N, CA, C and O atoms as CSV, one atom per row, in Angstrom:
chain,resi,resn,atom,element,x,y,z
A,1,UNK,N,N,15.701,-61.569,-44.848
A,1,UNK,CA,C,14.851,-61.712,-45.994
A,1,UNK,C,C,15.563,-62.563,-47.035
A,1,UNK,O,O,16.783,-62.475,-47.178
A,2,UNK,N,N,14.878,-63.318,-47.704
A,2,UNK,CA,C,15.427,-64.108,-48.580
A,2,UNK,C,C,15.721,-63.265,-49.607
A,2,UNK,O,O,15.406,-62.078,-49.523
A,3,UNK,N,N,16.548,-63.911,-51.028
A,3,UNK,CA,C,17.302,-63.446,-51.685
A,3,UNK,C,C,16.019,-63.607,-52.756
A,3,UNK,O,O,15.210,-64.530,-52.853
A,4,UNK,N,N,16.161,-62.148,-53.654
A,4,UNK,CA,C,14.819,-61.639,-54.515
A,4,UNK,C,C,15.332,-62.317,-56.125
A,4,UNK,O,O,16.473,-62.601,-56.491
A,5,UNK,N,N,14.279,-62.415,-56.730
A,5,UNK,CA,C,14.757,-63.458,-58.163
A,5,UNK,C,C,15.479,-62.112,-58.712
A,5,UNK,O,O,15.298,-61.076,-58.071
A,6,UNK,N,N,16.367,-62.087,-59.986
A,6,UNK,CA,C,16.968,-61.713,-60.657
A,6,UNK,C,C,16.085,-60.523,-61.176
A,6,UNK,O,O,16.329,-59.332,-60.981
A,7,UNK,N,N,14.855,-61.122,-61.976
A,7,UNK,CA,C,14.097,-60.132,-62.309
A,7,UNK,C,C,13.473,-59.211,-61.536
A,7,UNK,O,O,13.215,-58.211,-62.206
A,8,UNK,N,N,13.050,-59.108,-60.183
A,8,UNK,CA,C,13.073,-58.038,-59.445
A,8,UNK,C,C,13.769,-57.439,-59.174
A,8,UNK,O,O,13.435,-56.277,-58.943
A,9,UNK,N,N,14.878,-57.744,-59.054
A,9,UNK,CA,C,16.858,-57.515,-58.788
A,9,UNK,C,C,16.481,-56.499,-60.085
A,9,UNK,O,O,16.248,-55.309,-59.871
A,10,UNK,N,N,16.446,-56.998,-61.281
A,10,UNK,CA,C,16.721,-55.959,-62.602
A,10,UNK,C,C,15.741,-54.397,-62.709
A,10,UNK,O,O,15.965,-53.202,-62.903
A,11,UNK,N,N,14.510,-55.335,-62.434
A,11,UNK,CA,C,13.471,-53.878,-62.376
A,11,UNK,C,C,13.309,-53.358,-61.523
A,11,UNK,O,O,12.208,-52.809,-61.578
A,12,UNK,N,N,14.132,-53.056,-60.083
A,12,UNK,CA,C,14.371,-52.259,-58.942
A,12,UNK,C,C,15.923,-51.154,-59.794
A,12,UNK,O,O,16.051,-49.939,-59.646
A,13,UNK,N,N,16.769,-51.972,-60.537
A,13,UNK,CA,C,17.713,-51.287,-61.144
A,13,UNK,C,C,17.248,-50.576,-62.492
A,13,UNK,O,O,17.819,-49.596,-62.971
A,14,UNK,N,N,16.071,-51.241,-63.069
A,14,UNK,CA,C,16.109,-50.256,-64.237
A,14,UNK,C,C,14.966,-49.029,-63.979
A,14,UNK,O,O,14.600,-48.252,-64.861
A,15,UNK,N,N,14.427,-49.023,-62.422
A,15,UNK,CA,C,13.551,-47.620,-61.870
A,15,UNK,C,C,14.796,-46.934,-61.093
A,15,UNK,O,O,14.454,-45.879,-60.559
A,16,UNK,N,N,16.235,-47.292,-60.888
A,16,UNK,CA,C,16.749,-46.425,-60.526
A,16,UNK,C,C,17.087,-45.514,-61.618
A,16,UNK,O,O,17.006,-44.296,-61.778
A,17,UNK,N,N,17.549,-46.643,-62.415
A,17,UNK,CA,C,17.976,-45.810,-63.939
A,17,UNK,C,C,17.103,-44.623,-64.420
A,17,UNK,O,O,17.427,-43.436,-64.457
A,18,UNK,N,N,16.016,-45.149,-64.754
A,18,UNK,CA,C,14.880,-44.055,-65.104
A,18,UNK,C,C,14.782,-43.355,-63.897
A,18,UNK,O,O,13.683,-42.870,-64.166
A,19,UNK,N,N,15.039,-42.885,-62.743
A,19,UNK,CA,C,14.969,-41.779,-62.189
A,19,UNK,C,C,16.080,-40.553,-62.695
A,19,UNK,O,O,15.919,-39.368,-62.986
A,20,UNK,N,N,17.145,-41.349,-62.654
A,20,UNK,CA,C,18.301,-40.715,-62.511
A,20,UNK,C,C,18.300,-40.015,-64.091
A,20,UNK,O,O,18.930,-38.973,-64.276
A,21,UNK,N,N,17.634,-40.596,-65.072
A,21,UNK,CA,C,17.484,-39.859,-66.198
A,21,UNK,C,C,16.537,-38.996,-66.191
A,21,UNK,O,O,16.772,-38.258,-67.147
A,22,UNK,N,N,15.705,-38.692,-65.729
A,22,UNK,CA,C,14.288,-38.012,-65.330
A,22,UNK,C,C,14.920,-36.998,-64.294
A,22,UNK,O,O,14.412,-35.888,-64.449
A,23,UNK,N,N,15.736,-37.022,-63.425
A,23,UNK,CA,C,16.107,-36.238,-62.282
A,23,UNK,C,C,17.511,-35.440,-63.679
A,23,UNK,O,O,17.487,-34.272,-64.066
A,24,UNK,N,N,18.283,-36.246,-64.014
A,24,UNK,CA,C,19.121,-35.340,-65.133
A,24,UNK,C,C,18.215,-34.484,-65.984
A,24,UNK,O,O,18.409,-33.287,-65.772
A,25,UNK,N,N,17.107,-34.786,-67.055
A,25,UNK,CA,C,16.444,-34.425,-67.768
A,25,UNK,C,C,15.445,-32.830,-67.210
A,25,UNK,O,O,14.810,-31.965,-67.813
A,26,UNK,N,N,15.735,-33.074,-65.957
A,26,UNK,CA,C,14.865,-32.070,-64.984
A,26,UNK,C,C,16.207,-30.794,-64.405
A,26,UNK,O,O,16.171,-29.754,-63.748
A,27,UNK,N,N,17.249,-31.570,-65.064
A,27,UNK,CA,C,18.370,-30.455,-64.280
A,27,UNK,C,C,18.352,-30.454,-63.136
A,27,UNK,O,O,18.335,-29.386,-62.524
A,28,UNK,N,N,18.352,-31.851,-62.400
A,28,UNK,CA,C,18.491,-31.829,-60.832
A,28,UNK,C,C,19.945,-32.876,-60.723
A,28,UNK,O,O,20.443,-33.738,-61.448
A,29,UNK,N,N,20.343,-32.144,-59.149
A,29,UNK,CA,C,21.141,-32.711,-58.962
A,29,UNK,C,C,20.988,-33.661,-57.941
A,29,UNK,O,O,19.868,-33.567,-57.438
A,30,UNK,N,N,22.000,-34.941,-57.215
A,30,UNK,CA,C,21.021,-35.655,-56.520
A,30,UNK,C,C,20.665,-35.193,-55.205
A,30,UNK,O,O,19.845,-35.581,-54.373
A,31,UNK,N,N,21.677,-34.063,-55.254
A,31,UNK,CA,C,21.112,-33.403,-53.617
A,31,UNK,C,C,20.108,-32.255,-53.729
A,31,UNK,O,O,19.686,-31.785,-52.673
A,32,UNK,N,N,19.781,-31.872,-54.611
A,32,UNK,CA,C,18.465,-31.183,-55.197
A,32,UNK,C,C,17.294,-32.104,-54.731
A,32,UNK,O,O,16.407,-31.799,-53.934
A,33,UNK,N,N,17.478,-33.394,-55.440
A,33,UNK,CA,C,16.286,-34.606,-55.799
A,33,UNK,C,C,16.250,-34.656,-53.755
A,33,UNK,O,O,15.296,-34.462,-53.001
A,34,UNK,N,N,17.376,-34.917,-53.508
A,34,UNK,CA,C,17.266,-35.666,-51.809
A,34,UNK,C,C,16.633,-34.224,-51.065
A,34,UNK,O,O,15.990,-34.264,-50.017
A,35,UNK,N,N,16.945,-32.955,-51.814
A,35,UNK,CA,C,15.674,-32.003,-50.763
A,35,UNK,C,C,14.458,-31.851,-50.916
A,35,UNK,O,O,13.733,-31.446,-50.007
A,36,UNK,N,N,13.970,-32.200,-52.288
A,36,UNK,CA,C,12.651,-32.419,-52.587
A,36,UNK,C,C,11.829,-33.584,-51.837
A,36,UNK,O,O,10.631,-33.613,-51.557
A,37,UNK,N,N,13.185,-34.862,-51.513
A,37,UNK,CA,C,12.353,-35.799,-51.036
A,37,UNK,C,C,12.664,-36.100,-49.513
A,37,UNK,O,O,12.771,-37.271,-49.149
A,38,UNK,N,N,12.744,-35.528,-49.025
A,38,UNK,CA,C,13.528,-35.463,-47.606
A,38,UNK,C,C,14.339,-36.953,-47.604
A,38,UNK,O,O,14.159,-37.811,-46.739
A,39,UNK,N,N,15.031,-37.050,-48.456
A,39,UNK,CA,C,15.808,-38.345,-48.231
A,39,UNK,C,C,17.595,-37.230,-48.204
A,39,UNK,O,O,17.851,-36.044,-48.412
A,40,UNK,N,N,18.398,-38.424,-47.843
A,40,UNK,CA,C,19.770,-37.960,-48.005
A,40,UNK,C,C,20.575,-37.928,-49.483
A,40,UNK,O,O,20.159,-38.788,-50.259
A,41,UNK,N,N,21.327,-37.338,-49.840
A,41,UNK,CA,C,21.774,-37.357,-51.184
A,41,UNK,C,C,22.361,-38.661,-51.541
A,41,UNK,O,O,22.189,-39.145,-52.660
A,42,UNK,N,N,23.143,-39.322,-50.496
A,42,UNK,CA,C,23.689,-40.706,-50.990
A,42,UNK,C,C,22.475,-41.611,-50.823
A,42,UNK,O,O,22.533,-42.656,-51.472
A,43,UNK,N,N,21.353,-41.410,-50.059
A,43,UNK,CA,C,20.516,-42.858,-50.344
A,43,UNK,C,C,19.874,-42.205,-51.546
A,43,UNK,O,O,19.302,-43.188,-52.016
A,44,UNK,N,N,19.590,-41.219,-52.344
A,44,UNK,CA,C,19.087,-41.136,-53.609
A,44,UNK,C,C,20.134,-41.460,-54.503
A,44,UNK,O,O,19.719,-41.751,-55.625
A,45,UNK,N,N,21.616,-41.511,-54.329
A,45,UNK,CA,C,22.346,-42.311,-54.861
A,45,UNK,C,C,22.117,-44.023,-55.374
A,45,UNK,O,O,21.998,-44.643,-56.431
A,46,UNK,N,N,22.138,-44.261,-54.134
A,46,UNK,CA,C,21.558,-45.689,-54.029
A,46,UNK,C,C,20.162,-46.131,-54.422
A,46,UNK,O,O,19.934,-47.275,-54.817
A,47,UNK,N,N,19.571,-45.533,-54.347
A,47,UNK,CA,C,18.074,-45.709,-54.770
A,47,UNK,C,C,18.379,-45.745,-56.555
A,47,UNK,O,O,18.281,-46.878,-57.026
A,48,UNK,N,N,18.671,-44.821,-57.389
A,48,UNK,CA,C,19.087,-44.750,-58.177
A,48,UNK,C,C,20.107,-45.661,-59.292
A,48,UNK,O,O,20.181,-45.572,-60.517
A,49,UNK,N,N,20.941,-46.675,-58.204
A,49,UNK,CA,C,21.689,-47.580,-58.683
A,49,UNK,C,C,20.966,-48.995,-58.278
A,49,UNK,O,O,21.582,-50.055,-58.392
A,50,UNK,N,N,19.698,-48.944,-57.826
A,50,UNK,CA,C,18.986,-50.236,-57.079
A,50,UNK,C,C,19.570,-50.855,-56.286
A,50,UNK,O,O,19.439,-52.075,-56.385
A,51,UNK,N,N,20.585,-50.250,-55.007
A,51,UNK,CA,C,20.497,-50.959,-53.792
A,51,UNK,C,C,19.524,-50.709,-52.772
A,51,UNK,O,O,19.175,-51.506,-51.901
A,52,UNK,N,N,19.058,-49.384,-52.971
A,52,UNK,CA,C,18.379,-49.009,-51.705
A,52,UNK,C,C,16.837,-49.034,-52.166
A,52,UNK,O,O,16.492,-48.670,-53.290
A,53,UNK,N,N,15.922,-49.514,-51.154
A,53,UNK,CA,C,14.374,-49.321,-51.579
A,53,UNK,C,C,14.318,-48.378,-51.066
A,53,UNK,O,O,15.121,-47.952,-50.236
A,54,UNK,N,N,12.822,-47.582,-51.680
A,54,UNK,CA,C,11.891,-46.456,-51.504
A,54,UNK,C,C,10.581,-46.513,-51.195
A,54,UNK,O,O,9.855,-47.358,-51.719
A,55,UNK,N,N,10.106,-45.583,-50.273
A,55,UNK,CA,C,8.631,-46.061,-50.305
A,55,UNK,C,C,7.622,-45.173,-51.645
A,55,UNK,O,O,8.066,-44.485,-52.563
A,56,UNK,N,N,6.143,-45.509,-51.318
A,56,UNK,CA,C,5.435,-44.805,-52.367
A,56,UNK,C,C,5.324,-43.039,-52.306
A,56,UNK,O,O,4.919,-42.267,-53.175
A,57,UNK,N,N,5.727,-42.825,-51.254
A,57,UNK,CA,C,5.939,-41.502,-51.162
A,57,UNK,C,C,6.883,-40.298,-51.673
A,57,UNK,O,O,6.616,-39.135,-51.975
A,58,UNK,N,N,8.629,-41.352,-51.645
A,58,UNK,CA,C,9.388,-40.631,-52.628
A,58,UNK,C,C,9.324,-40.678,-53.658
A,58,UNK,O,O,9.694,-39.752,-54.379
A,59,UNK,N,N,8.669,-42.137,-54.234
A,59,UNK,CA,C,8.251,-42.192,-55.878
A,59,UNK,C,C,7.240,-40.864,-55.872
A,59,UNK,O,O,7.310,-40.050,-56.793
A,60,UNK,N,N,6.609,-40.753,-55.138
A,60,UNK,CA,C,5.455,-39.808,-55.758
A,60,UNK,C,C,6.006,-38.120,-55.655
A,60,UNK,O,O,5.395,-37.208,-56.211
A,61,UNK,N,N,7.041,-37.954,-54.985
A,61,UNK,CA,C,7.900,-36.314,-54.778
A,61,UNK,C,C,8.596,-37.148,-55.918
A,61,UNK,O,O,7.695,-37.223,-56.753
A,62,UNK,N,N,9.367,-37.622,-56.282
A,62,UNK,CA,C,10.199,-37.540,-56.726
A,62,UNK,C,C,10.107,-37.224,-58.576
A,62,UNK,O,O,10.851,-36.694,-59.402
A,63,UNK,N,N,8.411,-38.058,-58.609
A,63,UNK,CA,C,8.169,-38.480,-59.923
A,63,UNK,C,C,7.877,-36.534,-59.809
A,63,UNK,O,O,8.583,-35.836,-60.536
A,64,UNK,N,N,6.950,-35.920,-58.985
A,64,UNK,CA,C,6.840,-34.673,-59.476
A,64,UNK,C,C,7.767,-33.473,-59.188
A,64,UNK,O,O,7.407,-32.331,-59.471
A,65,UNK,N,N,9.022,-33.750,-58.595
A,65,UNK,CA,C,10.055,-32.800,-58.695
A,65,UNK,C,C,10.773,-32.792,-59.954
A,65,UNK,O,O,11.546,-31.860,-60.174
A,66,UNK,N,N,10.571,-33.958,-61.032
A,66,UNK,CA,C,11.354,-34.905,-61.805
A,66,UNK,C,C,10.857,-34.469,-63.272
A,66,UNK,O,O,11.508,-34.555,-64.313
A,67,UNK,N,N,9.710,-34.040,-63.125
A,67,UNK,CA,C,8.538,-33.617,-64.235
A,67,UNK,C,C,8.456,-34.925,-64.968
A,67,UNK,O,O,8.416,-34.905,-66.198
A,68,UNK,N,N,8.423,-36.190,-64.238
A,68,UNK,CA,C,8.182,-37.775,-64.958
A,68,UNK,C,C,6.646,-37.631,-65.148
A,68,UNK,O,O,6.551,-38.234,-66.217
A,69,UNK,N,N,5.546,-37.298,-64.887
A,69,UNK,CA,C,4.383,-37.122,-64.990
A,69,UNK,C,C,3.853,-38.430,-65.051
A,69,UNK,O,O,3.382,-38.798,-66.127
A,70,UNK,N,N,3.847,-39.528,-63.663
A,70,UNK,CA,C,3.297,-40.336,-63.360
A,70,UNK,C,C,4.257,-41.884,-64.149
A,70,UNK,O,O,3.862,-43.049,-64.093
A,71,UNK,N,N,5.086,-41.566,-64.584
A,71,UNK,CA,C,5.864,-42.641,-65.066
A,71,UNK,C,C,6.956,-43.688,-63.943
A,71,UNK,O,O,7.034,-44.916,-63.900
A,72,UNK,N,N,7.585,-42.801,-63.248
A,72,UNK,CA,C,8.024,-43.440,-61.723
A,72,UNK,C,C,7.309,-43.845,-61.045
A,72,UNK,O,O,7.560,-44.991,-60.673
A,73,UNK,N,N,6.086,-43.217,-60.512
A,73,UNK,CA,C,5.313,-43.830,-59.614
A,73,UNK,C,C,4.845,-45.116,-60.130
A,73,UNK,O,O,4.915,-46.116,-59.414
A,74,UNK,N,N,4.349,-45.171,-61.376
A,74,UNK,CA,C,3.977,-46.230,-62.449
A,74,UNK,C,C,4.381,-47.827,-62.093
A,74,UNK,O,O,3.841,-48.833,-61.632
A,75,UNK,N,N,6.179,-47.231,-62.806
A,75,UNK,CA,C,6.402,-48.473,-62.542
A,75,UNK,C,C,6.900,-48.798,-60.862
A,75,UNK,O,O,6.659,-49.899,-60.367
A,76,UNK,N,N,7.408,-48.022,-60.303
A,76,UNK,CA,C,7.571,-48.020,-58.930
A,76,UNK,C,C,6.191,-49.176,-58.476
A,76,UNK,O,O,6.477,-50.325,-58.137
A,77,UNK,N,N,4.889,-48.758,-58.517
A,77,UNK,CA,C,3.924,-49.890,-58.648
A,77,UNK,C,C,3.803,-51.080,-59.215
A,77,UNK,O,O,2.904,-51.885,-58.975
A,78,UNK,N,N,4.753,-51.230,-60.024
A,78,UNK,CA,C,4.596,-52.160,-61.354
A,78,UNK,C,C,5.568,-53.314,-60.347
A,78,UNK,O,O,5.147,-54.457,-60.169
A,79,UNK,N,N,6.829,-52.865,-59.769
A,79,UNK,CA,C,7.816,-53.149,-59.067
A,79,UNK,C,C,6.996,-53.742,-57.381
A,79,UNK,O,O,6.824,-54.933,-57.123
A,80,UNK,N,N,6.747,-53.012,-56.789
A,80,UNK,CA,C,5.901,-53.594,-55.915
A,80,UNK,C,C,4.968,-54.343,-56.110
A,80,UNK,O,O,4.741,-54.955,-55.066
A,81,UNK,N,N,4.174,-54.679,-57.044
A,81,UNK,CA,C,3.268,-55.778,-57.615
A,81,UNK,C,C,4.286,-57.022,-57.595
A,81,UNK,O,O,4.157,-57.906,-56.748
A,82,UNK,N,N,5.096,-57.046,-58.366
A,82,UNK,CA,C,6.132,-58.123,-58.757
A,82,UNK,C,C,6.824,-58.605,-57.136
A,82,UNK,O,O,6.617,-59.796,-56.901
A,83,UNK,N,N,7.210,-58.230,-56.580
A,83,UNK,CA,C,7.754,-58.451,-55.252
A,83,UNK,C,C,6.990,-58.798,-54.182
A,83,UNK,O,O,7.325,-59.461,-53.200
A,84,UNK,N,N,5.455,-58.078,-54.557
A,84,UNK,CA,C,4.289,-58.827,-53.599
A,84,UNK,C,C,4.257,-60.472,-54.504
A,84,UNK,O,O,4.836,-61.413,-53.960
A,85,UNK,N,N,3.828,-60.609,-55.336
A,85,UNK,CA,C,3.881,-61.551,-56.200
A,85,UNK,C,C,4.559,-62.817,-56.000
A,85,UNK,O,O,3.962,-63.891,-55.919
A,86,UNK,N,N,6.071,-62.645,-55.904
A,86,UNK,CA,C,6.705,-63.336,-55.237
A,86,UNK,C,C,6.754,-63.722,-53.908
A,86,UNK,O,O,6.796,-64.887,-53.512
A,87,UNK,N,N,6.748,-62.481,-53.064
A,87,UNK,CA,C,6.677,-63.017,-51.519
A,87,UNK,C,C,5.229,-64.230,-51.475
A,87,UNK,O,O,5.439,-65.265,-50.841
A,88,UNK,N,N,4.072,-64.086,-52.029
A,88,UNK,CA,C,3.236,-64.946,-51.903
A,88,UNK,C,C,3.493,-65.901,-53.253
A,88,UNK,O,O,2.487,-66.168,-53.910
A,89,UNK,N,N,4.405,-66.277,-53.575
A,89,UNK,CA,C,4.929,-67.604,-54.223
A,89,UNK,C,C,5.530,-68.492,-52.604
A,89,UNK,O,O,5.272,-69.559,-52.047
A,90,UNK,N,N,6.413,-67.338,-52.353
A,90,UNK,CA,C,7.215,-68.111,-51.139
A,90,UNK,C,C,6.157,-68.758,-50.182
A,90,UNK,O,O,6.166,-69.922,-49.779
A,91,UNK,N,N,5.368,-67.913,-49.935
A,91,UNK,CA,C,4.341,-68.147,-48.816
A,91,UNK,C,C,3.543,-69.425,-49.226
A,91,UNK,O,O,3.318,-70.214,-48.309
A,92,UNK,N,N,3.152,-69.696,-50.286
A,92,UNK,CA,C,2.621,-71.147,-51.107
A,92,UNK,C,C,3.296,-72.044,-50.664
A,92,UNK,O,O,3.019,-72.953,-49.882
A,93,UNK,N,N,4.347,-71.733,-51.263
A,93,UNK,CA,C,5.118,-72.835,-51.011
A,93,UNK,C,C,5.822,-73.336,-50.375
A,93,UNK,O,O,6.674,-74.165,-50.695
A,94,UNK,N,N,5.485,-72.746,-48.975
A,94,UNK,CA,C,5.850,-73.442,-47.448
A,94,UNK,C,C,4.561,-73.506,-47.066
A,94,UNK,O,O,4.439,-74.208,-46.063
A,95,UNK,N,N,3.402,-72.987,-47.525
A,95,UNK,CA,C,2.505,-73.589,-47.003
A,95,UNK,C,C,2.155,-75.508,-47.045
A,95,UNK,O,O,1.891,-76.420,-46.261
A,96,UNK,N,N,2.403,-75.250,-48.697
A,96,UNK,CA,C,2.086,-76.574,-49.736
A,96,UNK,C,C,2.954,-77.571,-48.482
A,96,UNK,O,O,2.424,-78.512,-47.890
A,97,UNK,N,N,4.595,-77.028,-48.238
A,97,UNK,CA,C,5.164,-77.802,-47.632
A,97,UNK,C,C,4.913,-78.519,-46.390
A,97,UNK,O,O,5.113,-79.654,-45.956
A,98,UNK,N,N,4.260,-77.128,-45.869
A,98,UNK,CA,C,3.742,-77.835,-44.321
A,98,UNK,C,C,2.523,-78.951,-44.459
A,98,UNK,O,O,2.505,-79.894,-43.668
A,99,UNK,N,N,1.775,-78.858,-45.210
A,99,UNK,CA,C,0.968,-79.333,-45.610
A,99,UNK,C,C,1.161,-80.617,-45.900
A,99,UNK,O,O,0.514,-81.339,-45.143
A,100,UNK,N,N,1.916,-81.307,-46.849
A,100,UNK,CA,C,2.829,-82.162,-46.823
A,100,UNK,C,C,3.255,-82.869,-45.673
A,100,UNK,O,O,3.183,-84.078,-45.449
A,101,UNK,N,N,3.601,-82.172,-45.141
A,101,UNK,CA,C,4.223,-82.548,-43.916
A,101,UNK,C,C,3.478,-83.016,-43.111
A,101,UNK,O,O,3.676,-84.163,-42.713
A,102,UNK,N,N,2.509,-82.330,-42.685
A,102,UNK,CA,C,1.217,-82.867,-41.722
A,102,UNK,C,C,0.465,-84.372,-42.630
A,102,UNK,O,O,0.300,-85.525,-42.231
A,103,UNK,N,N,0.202,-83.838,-43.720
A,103,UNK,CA,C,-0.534,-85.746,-43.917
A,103,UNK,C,C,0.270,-86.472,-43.726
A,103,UNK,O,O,-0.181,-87.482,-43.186
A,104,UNK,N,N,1.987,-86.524,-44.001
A,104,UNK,CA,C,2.311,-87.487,-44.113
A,104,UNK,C,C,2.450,-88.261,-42.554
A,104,UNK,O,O,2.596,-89.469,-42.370
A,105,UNK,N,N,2.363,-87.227,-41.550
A,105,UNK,CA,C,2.256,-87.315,-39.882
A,105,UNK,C,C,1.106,-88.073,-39.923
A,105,UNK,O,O,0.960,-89.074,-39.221
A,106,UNK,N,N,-0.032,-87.512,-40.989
A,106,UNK,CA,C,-1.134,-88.398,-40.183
A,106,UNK,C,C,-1.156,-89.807,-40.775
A,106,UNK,O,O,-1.428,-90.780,-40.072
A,107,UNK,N,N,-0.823,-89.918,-42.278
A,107,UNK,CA,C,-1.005,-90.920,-42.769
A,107,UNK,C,C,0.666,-92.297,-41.685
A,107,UNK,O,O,0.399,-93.423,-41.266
A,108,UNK,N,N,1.566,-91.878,-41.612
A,108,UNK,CA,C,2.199,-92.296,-40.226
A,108,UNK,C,C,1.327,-93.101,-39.503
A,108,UNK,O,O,1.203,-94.322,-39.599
A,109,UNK,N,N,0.628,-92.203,-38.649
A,109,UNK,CA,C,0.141,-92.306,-37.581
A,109,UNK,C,C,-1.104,-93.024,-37.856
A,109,UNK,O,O,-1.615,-93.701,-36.964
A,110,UNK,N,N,-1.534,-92.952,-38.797
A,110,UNK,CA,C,-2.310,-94.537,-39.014
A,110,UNK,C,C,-2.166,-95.558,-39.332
A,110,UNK,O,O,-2.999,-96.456,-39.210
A,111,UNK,N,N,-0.885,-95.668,-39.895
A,111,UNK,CA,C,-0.224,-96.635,-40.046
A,111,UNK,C,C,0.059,-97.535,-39.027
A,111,UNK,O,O,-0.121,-98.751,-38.974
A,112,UNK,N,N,0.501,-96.797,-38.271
A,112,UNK,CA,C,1.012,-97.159,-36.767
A,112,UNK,C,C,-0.091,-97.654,-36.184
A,112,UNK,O,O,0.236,-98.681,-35.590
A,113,UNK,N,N,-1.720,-97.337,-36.006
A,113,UNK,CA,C,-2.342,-97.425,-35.434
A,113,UNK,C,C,-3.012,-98.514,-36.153
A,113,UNK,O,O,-4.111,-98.827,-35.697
A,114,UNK,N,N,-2.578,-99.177,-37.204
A,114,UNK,CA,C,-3.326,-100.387,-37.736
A,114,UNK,C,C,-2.596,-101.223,-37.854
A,114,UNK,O,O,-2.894,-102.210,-38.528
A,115,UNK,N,N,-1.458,-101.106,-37.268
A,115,UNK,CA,C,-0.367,-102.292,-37.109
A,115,UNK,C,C,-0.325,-102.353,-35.827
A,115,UNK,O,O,0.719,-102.939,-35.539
A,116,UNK,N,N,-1.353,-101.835,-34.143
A,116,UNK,CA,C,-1.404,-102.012,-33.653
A,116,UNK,C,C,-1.582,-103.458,-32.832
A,116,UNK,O,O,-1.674,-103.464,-31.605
């Protein structure tokens, strides 16, 4: 997978942050949080410091073991919007490219064919 812009990089780290304050604020610990969410205690580590992704499912245990009352899941969505967002930037713009690429094959190739 290609390398994600900065700003998704940041707001994958600042929903770990806000868990980990929401999971403190709740008096959980992270192996508390990892039995609520059937995850392991070190990938809620990681999840928490934004290396590791999550799906919509631990956002949604997690936001209500957490008593966040729809604020994780929130932006957890907010975060997946942005990353869909991008992947179809990328996708444009290898399309645009191929695209490119092919007229200039055809415009070529008529070239060729009128200098026949």
């Amino acid at each position: 997978m290609a390398r994600q812009p900065t700003a998704i990089v940041e707001l994958r780290r600042a929903l770990g942050e806000r868990l980990a304050a929401f999971r403190k604020g709740a008096d959980l610990r992270q192996a508390d949080l990892a039995r609520h969410t059937s995850y392991h205690r070190s990938t809620v580590a990681h999840i928490e410091t934004g290396r590791t992704r999550a799906d919509a499912r631990f956002w949604q245990t997690a936001d209500q073991a957490t008593g966040a009352d729809g604020a994780l899941l929130a932006e957890f969505h907010r975060l997946e919007t942005a990353e869909r967002e991008h992947e179809l930037s990328i996708r444009e713009t290898a399309l645009a490219s191929a695209r490119a690429k092919v007229e200039r094959f055809q415009l070529d190739t008529i070239r060729k064919c009128l200098n026949c």
